Backbone as JSON Lines, residues from 0, in Angstrom:
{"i":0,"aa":"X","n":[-29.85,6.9,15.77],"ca":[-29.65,6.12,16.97],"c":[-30.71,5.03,17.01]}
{"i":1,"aa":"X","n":[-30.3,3.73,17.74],"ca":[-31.09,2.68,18.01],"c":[-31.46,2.04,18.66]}
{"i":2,"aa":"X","n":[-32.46,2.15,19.74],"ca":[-33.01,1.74,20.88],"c":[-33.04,0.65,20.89]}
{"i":3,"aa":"X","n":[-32.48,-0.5,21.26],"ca":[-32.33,-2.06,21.44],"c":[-33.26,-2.35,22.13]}
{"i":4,"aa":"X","n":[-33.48,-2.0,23.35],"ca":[-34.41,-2.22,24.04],"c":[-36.28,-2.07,23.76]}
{"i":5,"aa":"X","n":[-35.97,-1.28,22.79],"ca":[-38.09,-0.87,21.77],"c":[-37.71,-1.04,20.76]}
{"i":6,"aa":"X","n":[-36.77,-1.26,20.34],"ca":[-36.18,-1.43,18.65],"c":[-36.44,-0.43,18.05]}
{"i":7,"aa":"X","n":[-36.77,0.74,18.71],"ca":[-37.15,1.92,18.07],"c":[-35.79,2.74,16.99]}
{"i":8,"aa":"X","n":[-36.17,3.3,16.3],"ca":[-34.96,4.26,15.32],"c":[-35.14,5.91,16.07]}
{"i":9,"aa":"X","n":[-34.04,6.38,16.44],"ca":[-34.42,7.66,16.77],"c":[-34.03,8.5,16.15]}
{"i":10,"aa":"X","n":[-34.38,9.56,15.69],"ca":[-33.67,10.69,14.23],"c":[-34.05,12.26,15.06]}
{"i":11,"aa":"X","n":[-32.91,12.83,15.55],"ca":[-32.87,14.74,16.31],"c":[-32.53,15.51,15.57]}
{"i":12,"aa":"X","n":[-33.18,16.41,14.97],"ca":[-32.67,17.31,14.32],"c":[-32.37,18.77,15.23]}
{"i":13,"aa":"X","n":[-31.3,18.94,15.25],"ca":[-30.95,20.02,15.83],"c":[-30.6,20.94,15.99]}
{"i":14,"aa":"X","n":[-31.05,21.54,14.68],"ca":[-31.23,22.64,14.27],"c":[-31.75,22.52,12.93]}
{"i":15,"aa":"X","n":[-31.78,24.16,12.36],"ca":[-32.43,24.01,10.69],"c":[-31.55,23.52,10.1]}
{"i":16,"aa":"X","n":[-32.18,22.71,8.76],"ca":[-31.4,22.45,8.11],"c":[-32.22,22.69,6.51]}
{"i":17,"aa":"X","n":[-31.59,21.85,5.63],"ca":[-32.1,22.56,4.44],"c":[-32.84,21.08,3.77]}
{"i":18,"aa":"X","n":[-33.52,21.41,2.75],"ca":[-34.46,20.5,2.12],"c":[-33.54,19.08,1.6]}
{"i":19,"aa":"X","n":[-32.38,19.66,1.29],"ca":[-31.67,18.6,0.85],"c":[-30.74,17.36,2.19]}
{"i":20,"aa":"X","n":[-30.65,18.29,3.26],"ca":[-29.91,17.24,4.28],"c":[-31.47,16.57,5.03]}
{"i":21,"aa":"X","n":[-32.46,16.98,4.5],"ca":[-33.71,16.64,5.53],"c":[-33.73,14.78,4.62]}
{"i":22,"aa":"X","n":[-34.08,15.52,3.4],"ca":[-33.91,13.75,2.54],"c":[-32.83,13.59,2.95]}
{"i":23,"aa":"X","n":[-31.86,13.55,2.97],"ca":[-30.49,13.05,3.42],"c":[-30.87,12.05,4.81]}
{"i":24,"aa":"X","n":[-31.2,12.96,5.56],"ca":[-31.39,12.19,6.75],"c":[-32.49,11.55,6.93]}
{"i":25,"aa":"X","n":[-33.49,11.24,6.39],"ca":[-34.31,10.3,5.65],"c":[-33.98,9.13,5.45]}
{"i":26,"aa":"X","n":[-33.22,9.32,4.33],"ca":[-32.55,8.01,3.66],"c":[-31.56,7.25,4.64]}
{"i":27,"aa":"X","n":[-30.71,8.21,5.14],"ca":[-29.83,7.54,5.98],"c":[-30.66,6.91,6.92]}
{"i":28,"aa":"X","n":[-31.7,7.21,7.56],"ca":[-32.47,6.52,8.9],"c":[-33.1,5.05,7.86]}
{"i":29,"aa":"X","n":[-33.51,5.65,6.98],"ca":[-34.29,4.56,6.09],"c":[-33.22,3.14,5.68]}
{"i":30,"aa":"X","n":[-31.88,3.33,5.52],"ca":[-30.72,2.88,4.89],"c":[-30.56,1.83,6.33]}
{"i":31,"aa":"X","n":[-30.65,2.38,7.97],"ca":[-30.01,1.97,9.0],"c":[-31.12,1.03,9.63]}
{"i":32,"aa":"X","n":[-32.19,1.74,9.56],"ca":[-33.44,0.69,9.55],"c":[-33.87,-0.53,8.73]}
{"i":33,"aa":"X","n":[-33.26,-0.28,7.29],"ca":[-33.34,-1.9,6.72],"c":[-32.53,-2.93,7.25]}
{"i":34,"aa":"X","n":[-30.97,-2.3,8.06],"ca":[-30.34,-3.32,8.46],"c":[-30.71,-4.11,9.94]}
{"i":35,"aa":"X","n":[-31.1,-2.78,10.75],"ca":[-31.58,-3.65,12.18],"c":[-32.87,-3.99,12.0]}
{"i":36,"aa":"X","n":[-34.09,-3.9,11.22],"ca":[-35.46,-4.38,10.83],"c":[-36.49,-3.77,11.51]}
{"i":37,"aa":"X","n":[-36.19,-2.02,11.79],"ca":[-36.72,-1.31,12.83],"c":[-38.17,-0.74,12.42]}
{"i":38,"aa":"X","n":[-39.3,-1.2,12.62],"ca":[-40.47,-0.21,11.92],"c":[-41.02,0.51,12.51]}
{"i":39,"aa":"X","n":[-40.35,1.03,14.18],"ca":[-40.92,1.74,14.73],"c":[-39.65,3.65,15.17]}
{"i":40,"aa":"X","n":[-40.21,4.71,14.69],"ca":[-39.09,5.33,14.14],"c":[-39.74,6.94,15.48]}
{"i":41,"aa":"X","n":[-39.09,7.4,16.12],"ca":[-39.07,8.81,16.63],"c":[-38.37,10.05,16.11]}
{"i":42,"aa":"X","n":[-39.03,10.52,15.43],"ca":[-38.35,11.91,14.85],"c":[-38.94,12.89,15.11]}
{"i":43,"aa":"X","n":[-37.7,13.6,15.88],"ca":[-37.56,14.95,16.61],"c":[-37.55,16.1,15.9]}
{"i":44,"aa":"X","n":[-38.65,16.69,15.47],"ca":[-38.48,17.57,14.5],"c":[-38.5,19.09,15.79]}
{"i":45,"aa":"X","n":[-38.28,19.32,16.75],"ca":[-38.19,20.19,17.42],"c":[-37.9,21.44,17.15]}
{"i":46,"aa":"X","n":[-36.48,21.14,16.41],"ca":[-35.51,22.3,16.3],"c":[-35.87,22.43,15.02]}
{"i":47,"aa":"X","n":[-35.93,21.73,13.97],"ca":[-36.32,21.45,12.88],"c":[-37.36,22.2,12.35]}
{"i":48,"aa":"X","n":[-36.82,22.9,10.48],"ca":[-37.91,23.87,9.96],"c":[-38.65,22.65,9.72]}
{"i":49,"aa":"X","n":[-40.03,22.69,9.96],"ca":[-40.61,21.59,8.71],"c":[-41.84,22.31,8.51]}
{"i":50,"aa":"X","n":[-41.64,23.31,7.54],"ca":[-42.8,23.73,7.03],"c":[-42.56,24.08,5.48]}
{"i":51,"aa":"X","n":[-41.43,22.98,5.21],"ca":[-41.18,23.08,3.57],"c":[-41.88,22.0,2.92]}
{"i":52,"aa":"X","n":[-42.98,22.61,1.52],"ca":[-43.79,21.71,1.0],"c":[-42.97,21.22,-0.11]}
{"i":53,"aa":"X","n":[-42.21,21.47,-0.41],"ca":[-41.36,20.61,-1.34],"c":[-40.7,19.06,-0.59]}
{"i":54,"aa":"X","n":[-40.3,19.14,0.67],"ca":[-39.86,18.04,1.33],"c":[-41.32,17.19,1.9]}
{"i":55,"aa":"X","n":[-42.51,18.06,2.03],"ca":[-43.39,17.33,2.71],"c":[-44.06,15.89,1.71]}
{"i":56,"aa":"X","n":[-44.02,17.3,0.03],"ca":[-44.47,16.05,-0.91],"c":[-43.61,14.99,-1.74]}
{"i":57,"aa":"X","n":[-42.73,15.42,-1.15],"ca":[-41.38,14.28,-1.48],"c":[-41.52,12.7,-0.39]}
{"i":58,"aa":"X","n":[-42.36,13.69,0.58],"ca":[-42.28,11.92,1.54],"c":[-43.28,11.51,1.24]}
{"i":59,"aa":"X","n":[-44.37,12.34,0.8],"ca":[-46.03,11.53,0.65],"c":[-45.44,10.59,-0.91]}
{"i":60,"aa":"X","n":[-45.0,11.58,-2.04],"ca":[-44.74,11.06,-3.07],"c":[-43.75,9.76,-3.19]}
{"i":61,"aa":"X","n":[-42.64,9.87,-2.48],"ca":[-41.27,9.33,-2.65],"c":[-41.47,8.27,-1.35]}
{"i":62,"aa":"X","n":[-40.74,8.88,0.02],"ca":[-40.07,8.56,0.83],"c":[-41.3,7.25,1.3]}
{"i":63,"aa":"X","n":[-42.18,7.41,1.59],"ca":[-43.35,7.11,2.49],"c":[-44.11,5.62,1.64]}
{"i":64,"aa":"X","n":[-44.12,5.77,0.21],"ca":[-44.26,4.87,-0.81],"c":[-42.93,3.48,-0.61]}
{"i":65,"aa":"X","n":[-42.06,4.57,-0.13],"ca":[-40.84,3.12,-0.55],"c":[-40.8,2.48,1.06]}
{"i":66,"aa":"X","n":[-41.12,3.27,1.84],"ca":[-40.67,2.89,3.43],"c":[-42.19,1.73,3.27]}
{"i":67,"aa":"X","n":[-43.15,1.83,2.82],"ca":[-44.33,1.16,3.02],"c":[-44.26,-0.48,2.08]}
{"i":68,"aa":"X","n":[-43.58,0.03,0.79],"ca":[-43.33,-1.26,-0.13],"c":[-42.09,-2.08,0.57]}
{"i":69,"aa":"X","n":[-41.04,-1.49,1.26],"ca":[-39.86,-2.42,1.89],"c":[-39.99,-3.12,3.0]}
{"i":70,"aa":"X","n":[-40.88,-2.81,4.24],"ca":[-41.46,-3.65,5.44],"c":[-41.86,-4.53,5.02]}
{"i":71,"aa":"X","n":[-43.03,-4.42,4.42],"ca":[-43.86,-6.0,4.17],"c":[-44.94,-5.76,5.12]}
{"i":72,"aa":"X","n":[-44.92,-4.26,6.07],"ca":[-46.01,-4.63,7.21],"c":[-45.8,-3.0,7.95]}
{"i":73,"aa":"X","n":[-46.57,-2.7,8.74],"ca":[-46.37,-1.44,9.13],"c":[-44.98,-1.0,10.18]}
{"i":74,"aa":"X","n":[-45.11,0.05,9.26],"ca":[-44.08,1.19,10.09],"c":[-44.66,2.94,10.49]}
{"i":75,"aa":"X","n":[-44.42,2.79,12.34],"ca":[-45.07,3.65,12.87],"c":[-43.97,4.79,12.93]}
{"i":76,"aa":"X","n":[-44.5,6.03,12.75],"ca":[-43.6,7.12,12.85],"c":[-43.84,8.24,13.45]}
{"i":77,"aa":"X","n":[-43.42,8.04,14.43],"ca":[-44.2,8.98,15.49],"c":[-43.0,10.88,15.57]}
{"i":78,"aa":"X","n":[-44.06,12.0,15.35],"ca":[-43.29,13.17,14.99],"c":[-43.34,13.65,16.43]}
{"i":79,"aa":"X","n":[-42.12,14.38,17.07],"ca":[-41.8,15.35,18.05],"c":[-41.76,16.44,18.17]}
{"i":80,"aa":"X","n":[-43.03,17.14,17.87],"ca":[-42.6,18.25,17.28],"c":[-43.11,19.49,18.86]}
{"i":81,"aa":"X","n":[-42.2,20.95,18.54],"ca":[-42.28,22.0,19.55],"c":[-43.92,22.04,19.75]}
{"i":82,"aa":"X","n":[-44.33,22.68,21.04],"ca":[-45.76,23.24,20.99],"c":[-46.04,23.79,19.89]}
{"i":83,"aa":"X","n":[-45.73,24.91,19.57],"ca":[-45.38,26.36,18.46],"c":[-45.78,25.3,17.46]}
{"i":84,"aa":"X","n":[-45.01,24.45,16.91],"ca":[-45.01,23.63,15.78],"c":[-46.41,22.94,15.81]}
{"i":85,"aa":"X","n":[-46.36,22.14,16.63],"ca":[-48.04,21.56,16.52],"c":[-49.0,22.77,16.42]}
{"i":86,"aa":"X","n":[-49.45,23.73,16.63],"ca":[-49.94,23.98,16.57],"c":[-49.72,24.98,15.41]}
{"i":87,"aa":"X","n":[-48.8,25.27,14.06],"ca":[-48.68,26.2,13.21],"c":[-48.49,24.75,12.43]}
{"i":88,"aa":"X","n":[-49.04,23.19,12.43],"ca":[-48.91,22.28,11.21],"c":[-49.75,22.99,10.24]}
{"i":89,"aa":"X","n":[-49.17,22.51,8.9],"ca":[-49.3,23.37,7.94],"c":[-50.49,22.25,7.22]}
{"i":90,"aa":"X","n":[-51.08,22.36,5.84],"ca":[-51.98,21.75,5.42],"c":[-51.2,20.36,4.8]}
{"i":91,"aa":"X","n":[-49.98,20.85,4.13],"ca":[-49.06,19.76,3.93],"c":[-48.97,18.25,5.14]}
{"i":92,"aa":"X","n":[-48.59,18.35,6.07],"ca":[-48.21,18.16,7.06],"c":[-49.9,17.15,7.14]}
{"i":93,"aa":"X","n":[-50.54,18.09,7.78],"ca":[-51.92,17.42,7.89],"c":[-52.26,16.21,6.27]}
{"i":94,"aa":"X","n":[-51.83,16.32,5.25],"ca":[-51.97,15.55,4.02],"c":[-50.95,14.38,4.26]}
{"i":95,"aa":"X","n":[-50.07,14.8,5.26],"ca":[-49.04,13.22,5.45],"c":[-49.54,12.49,6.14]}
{"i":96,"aa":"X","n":[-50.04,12.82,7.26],"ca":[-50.58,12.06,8.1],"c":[-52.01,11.5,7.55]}
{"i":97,"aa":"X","n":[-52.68,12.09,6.79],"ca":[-54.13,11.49,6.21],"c":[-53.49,10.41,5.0]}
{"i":98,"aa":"X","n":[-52.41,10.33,3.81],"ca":[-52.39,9.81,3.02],"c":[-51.52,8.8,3.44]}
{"i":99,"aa":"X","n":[-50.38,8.79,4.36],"ca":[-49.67,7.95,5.09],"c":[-51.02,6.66,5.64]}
{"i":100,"aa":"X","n":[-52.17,7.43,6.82],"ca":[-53.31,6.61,7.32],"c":[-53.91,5.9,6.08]}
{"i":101,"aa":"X","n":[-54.06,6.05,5.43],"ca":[-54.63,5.45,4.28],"c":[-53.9,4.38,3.39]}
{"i":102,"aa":"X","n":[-52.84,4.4,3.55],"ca":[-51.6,3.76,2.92],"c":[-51.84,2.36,3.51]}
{"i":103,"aa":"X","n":[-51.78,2.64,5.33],"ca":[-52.15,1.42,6.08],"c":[-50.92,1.05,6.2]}
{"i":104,"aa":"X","n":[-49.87,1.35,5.66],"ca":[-48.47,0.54,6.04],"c":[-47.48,1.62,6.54]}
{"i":105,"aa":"X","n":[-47.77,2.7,6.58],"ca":[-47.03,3.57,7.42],"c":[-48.2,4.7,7.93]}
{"i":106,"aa":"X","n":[-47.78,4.61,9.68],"ca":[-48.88,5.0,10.56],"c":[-48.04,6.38,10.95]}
{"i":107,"aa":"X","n":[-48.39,7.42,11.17],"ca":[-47.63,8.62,11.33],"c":[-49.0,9.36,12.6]}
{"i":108,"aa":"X","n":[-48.25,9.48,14.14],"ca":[-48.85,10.31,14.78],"c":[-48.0,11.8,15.0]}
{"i":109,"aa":"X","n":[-48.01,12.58,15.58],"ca":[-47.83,13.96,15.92],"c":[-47.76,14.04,17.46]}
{"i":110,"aa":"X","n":[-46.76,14.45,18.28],"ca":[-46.94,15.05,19.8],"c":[-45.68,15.68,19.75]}
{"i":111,"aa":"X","n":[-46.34,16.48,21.08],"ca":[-45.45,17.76,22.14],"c":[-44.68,16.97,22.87]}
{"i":112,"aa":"X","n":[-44.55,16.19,23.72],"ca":[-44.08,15.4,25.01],"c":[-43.41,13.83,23.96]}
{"i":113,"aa":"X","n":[-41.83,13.83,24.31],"ca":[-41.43,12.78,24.64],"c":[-42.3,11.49,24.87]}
{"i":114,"aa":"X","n":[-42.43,11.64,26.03],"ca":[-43.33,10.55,26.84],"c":[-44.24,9.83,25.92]}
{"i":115,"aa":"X","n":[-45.26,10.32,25.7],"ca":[-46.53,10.21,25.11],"c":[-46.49,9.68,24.03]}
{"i":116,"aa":"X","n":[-44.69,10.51,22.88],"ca":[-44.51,9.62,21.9],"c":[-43.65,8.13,22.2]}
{"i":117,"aa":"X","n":[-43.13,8.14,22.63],"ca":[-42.33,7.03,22.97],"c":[-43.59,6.17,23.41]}
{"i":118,"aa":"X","n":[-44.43,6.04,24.4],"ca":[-45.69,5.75,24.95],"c":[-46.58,4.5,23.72]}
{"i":119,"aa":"X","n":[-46.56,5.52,22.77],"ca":[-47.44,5.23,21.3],"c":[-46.27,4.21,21.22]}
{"i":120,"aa":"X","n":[-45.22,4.56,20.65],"ca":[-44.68,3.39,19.79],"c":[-44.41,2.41,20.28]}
{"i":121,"aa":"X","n":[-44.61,2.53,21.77],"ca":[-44.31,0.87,22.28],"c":[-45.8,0.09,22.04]}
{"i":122,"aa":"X","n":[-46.49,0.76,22.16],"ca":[-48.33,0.15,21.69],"c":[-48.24,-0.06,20.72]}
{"i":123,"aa":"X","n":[-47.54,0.52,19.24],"ca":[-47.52,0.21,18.28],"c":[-46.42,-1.36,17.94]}
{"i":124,"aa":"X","n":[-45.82,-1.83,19.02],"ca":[-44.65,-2.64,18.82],"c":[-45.35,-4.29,18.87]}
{"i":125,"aa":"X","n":[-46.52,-4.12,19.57],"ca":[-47.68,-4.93,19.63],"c":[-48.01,-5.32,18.63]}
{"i":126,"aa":"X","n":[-48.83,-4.29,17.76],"ca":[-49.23,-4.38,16.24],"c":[-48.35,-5.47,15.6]}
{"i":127,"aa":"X","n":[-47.22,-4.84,15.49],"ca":[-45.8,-5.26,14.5],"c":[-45.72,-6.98,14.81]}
{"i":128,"aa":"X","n":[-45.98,-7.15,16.08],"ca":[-45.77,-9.25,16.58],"c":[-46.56,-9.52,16.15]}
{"i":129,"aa":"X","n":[-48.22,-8.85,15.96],"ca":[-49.52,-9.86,15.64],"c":[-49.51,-10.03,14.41]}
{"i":130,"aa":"X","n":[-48.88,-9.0,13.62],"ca":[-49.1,-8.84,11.88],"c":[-48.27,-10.07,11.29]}
């Protein structure tokens, strides 16, 4: 889905799914975002297993490399994840967000609350005009 109004990309997972529809739905957000020019992305990992390290080092390795070389400029990706979840992030998880920060072209925060994320990415929409 695509917020016209924040230009934001929104991606719900809603329920488990498996390592292979997670890239799936990756790509597809990645595929829908080159066409509207969206670098600011909300993914709802709520319902969502994400404590598979095979998918985690597929985005540090793969996903996260190509989303950073195709902008030209940063893309913020802000995670939704359950209480339970924030607080059982795995070491993986913590390595996306440190090697993503370092990348400099894709910014990845973590929250419980809606609000707070949505909140961020409009601060981040700032960034995106000055760059």
């Amino acid at each position: 889905m695509h917020r016209v109004e924040t230009g934001t990309m929104v991606c719900r997972w809603l329920g488990e799914v498996t390592p292979a529809e997670m890239r799936t739905s990756y790509q597809y957000l990645f595929a829908e975002a080159q066409v509207l020019g969206s670098r600011l992305w909300l993914l709802d990992i709520r319902r969502r297993n994400n404590e598979d390290p095979e998918t985690a080092q597929w985005l540090l390795d793969t996903f996260m490399p190509t989303l950073a070389a195709h902008f030209g400029g940063p893309t913020f990706l802000s995670y939704l994840l359950s209480p339970t979840h924030l607080v059982r992030v795995d070491d993986h998880a913590i390595d996306i967000v440190h090697v993503a920060q370092l990348q400099r072209s894709v910014h990845v925060a973590l929250f419980n609350e809606e609000g707070a994320a949505n909140e961020w990415l409009v601060q981040q929409a700032g960034k995106i005009r000055v760059v």
